[in-house]
mmCIF file of C-alpha atoms in Angstrom:
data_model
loop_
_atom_site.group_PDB
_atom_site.id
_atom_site.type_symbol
_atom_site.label_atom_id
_atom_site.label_comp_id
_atom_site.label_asym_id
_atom_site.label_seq_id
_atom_site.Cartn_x
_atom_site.Cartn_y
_atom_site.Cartn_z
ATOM 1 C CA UNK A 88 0.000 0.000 0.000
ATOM 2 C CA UNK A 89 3.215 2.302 0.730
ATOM 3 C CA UNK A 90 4.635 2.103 -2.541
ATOM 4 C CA UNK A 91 1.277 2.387 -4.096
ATOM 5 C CA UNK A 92 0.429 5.565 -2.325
ATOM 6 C CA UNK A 93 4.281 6.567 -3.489
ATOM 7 C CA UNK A 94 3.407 5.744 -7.277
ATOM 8 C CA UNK A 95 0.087 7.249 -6.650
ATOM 9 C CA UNK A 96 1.533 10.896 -5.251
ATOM 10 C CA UNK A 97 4.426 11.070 -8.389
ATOM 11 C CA UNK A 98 1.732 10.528 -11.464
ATOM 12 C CA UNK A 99 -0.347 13.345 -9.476
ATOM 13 C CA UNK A 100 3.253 15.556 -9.682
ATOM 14 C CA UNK A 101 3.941 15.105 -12.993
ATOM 15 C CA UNK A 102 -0.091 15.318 -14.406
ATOM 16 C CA UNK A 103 -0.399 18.538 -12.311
ATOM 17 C CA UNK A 104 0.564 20.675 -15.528
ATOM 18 C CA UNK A 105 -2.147 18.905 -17.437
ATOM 19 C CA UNK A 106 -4.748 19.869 -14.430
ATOM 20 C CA UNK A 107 -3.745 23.326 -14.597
ATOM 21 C CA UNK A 108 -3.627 23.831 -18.687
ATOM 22 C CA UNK A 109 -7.474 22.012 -18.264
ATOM 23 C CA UNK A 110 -8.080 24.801 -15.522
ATOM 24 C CA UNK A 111 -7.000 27.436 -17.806
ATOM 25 C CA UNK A 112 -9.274 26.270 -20.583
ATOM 26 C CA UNK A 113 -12.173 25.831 -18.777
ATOM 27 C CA UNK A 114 -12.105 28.927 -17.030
ATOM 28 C CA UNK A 115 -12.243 30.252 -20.720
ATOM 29 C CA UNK A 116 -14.771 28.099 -22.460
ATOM 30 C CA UNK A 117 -16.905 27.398 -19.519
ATOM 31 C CA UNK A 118 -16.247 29.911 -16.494
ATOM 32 C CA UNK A 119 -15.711 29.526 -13.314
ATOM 33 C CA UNK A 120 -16.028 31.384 -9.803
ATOM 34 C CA UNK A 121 -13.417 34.130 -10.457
ATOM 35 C CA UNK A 122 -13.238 37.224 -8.404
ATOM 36 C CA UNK A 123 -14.088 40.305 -10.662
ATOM 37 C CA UNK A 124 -13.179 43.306 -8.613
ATOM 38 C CA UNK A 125 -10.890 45.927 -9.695
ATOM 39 C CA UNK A 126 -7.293 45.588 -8.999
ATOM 40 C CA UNK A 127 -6.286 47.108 -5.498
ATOM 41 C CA UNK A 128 -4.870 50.435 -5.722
ATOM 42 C CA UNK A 129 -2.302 52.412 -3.624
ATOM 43 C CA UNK A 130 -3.261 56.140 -2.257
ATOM 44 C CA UNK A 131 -0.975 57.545 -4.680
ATOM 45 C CA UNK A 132 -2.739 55.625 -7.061
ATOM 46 C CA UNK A 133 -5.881 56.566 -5.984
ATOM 47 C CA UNK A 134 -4.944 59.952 -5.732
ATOM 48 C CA UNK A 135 -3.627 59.954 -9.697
ATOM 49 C CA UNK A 136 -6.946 58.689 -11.016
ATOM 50 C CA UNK A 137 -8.578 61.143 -9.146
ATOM 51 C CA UNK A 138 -7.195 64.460 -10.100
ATOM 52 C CA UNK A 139 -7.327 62.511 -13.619
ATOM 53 C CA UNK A 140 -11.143 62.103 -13.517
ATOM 54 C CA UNK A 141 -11.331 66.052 -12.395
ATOM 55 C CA UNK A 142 -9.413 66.844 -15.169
ATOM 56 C CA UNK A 143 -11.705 64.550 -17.617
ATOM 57 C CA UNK A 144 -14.591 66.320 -15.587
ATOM 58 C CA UNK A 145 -13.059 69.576 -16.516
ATOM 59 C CA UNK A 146 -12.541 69.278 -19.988
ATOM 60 C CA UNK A 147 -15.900 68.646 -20.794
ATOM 61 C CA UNK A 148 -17.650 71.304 -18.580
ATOM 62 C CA UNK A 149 -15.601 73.828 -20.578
ATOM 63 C CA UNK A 150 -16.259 72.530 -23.891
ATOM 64 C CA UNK A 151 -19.988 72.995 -22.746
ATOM 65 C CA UNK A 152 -19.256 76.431 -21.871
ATOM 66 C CA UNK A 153 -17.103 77.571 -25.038
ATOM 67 C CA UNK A 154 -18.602 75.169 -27.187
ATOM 68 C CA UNK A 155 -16.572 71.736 -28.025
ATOM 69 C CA UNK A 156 -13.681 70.952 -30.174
ATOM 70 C CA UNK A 157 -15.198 71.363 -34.203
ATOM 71 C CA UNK A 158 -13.270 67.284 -34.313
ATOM 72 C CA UNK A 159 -11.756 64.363 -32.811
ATOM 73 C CA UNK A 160 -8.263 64.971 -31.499
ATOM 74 C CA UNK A 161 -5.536 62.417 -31.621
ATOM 75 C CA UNK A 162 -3.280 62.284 -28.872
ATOM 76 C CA UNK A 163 0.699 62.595 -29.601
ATOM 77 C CA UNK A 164 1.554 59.428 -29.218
ATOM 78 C CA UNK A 165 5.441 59.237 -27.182
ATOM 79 C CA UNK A 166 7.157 55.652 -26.701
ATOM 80 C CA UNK A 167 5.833 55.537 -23.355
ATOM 81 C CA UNK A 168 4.258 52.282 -22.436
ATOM 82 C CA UNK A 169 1.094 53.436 -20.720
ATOM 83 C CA UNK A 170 -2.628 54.569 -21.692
ATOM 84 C CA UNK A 171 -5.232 55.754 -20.952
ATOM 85 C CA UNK A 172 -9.039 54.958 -21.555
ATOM 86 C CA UNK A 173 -12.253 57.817 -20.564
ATOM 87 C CA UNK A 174 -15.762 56.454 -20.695
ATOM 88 C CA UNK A 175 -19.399 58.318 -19.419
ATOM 89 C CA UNK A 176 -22.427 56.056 -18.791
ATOM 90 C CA UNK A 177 -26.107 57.452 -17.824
ATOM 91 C CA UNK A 178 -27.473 54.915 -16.126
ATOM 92 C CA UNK A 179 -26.676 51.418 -17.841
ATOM 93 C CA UNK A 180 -26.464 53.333 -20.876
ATOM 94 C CA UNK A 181 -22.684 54.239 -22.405
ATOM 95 C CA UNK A 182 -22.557 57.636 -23.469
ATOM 96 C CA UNK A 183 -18.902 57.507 -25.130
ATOM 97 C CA UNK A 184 -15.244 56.008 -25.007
ATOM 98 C CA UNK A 185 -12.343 56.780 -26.286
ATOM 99 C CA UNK A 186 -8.744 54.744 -25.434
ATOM 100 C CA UNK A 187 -5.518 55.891 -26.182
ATOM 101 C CA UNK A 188 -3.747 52.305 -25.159
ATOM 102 C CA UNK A 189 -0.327 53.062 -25.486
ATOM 103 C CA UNK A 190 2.382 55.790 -26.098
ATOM 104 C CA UNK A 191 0.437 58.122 -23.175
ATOM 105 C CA UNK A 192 3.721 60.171 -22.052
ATOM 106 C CA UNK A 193 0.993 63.207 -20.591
ATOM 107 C CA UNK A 194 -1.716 61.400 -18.515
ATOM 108 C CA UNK A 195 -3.484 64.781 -18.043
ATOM 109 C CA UNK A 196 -3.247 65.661 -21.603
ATOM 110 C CA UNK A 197 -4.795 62.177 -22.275
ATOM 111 C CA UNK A 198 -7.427 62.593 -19.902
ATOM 112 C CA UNK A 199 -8.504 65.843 -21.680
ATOM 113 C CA UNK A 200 -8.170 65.214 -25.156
ATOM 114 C CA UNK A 201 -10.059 61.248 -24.317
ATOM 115 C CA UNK A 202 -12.767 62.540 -21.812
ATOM 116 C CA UNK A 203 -13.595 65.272 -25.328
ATOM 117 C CA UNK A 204 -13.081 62.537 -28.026
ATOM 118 C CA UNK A 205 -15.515 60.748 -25.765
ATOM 119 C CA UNK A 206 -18.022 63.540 -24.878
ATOM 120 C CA UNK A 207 -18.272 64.761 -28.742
ATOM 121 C CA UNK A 208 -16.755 63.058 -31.167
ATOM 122 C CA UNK A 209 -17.995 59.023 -30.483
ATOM 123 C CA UNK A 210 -19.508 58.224 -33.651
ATOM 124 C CA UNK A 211 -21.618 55.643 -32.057
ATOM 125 C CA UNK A 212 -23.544 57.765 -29.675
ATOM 126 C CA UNK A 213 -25.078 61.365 -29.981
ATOM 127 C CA UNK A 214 -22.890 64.085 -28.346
ATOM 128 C CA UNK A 215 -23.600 64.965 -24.547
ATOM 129 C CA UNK A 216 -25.483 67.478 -23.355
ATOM 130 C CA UNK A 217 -24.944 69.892 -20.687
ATOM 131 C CA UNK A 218 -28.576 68.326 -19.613
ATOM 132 C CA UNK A 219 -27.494 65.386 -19.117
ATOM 133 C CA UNK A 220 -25.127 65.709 -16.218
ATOM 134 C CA UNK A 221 -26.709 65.005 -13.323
ATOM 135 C CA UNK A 222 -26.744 61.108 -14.836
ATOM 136 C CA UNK A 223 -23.695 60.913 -15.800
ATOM 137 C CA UNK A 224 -21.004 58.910 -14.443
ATOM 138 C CA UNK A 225 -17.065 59.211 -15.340
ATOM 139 C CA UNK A 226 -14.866 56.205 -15.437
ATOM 140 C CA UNK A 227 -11.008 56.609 -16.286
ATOM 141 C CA UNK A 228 -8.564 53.749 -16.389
ATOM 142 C CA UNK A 229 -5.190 54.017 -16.608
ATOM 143 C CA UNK A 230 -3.654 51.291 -19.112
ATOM 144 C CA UNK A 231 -0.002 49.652 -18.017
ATOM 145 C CA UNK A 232 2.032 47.876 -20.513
ATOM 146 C CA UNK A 233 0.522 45.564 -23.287
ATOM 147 C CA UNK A 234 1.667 41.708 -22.106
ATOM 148 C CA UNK A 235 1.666 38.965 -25.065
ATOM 149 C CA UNK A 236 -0.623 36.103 -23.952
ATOM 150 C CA UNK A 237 -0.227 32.928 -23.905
ATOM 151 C CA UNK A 238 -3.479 31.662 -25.004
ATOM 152 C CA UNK A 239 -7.103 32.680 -24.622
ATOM 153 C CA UNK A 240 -7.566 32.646 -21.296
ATOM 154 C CA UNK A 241 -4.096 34.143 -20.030
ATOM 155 C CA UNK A 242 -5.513 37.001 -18.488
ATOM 156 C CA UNK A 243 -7.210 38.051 -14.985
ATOM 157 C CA UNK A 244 -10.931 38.295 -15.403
ATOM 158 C CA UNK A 245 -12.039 41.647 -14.491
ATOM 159 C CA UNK A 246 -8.619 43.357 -13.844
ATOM 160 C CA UNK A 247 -6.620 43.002 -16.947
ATOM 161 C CA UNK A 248 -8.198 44.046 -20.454
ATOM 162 C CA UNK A 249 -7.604 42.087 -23.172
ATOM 163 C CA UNK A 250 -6.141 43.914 -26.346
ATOM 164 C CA UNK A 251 -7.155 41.781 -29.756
ATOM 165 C CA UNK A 252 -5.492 42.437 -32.839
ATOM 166 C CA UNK A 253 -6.805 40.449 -35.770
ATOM 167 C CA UNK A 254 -6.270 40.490 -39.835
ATOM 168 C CA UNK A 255 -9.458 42.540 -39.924
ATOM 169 C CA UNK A 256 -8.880 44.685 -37.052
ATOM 170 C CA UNK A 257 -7.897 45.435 -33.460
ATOM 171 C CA UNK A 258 -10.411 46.121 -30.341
ATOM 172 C CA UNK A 259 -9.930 46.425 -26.652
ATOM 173 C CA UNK A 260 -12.636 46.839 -23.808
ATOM 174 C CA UNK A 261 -11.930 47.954 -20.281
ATOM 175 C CA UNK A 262 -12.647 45.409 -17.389
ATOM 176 C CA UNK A 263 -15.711 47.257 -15.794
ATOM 177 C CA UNK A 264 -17.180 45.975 -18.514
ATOM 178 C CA UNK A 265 -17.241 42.318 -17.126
ATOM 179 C CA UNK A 266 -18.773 43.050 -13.803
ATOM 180 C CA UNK A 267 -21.321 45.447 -15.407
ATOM 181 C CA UNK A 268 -22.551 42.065 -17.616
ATOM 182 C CA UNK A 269 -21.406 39.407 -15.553
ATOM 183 C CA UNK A 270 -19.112 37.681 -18.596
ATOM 184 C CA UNK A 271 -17.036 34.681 -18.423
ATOM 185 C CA UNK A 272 -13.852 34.840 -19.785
ATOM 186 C CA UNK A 273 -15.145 33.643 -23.166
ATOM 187 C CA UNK A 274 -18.285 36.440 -23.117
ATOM 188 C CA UNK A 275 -15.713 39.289 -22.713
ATOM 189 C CA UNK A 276 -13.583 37.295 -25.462
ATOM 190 C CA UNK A 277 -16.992 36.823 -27.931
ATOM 191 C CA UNK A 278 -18.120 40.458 -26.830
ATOM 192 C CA UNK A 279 -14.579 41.609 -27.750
ATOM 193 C CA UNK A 280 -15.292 40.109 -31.157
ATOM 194 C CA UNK A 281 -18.703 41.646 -31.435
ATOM 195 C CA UNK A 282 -17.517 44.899 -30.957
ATOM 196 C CA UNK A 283 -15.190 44.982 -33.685
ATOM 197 C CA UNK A 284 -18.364 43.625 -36.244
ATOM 198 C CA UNK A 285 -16.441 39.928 -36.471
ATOM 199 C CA UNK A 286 -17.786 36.884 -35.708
ATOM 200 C CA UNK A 287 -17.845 36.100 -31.664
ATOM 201 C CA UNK A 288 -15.694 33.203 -32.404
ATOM 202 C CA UNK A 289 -13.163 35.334 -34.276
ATOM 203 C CA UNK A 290 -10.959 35.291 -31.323
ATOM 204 C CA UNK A 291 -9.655 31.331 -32.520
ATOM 205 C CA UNK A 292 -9.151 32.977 -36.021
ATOM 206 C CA UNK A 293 -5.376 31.887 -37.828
ATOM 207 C CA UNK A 294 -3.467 35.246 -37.614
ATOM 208 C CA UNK A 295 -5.212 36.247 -34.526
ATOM 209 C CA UNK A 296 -2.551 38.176 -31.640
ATOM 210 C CA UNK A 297 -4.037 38.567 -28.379
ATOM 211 C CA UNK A 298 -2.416 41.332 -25.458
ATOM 212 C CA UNK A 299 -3.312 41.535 -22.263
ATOM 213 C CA UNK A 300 -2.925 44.877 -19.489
ATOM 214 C CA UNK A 301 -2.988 45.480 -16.301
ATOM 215 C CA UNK A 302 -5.841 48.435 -15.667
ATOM 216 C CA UNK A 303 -6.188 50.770 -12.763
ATOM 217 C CA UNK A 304 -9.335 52.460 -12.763
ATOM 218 C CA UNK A 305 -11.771 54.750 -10.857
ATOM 219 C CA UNK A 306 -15.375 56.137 -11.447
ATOM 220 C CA UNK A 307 -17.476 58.586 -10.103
ATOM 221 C CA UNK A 308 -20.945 60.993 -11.106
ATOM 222 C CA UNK A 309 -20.062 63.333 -13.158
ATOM 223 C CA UNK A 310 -21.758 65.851 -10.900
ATOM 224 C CA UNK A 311 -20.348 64.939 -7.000
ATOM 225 C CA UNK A 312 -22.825 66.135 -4.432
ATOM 226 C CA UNK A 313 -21.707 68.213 -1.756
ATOM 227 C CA UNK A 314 -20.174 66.118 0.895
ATOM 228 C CA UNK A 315 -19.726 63.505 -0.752
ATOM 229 C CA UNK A 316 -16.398 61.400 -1.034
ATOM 230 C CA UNK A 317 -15.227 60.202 -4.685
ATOM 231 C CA UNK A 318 -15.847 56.716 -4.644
ATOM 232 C CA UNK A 319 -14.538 53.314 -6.684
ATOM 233 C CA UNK A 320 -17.004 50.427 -7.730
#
């Protein structure tokens, strides 16, 4: 029974690669329990992403004021391996994004130029309206370096995005998403997909590179009532 048990403990050792590779697949194809929250943050994190969302906050108030930029404004682009991404929601409705991914030297500057992209120039959504503050909320996520993965689901669920680039295109989405919709690793994947008009499976596609990034991010309302402390959800 002694060398049995012995025999039994090495095949476990040396098949424990194979359990994990399944793990790793599975938690793509078929999800499992995974724990979705943002990424901790330091204070002086916290404290970046804050004066980052007032400056987001402040771009579009005076655009409102002095009337917004006549087009979309690219930002200029530095070898720095950081980005930035600026998104407003009204309820569960989005209301405008705009990423700059990589090559962010100025996070200020990116939060500006991203939070009016976002506000105006989002060709998917109408512009915003001064009327429309009170529902707003900001979100601003600050994009580390992109990561080459190793296969589909070689990425943190809910903390990293996932940056596809594919013969027909390339598409990223910001974590939040996943907790606002409650994806599975494959969702976000098939979502990713959806959002760049390709089929959902397109992520398996020949040709297909996939990046993943670590994502440090903070929302708020748009309009913070008196009082009350900036919060992160």
């Amino acid at each position: 029974m002694r060398n049995f048990l012995r025999a039994w403990e090495r095949a476990m050792l040396l098949s424990l690669p194979v359990f994990l590779l399944m793990g790793l697949l599975a938690g793509c194809s078929r999800g499992v329990a995974a724990d979705v929250s943002p990424a901790p943050l330091s204070g002086e994190d916290r404290r970046l992403l804050q004066r980052l969302v007032r400056e987001a906050r402040s771009a579009v108030w005076q655009a409102w004021q002095e009337g917004p930029p006549p087009r979309w404004q690219d930002y200029p682009y530095t070898t720095e391996r950081q980005g930035i991404i600026v998104r407003f929601v009204a309820g569960r409705k989005p209301r405008g994004c705009q990423a700059f991914y990589q090559g962010v030297g100025d996070l200020v500057l990116g939060a500006r130029l991203a939070a009016l992209d976002a506000a105006f120039h989002d060709a998917r959504y109408e512009p915003l309206r001064k009327e429309e503050a009170p529902d707003l909320v900001i979100e601003v996520c600050i994009v580390g370096p992109l990561v080459p993965m190793k296969g589909p689901g070689d990425f943190s669920l809910g903390k990293e995005l996932v940056y596809m680039v594919h013969p027909a295109g390339s598409v990223l989405m910001q974590p939040s998403l996943v907790r606002e919709h409650g994806w599975t690793k494959k969702a976000y994947l098939e979502a990713l997909c959806k959002k760049e008009g390709l089929p959902k499976e397109a992520w398996r596609d020949k040709g297909v590179v996939l990046y993943r990034a670590s994502i440090k991010e903070w929302k708020e309302p748009f309009i913070q009532k008196e009082g009350e402390a900036t919060r992160r959800e």
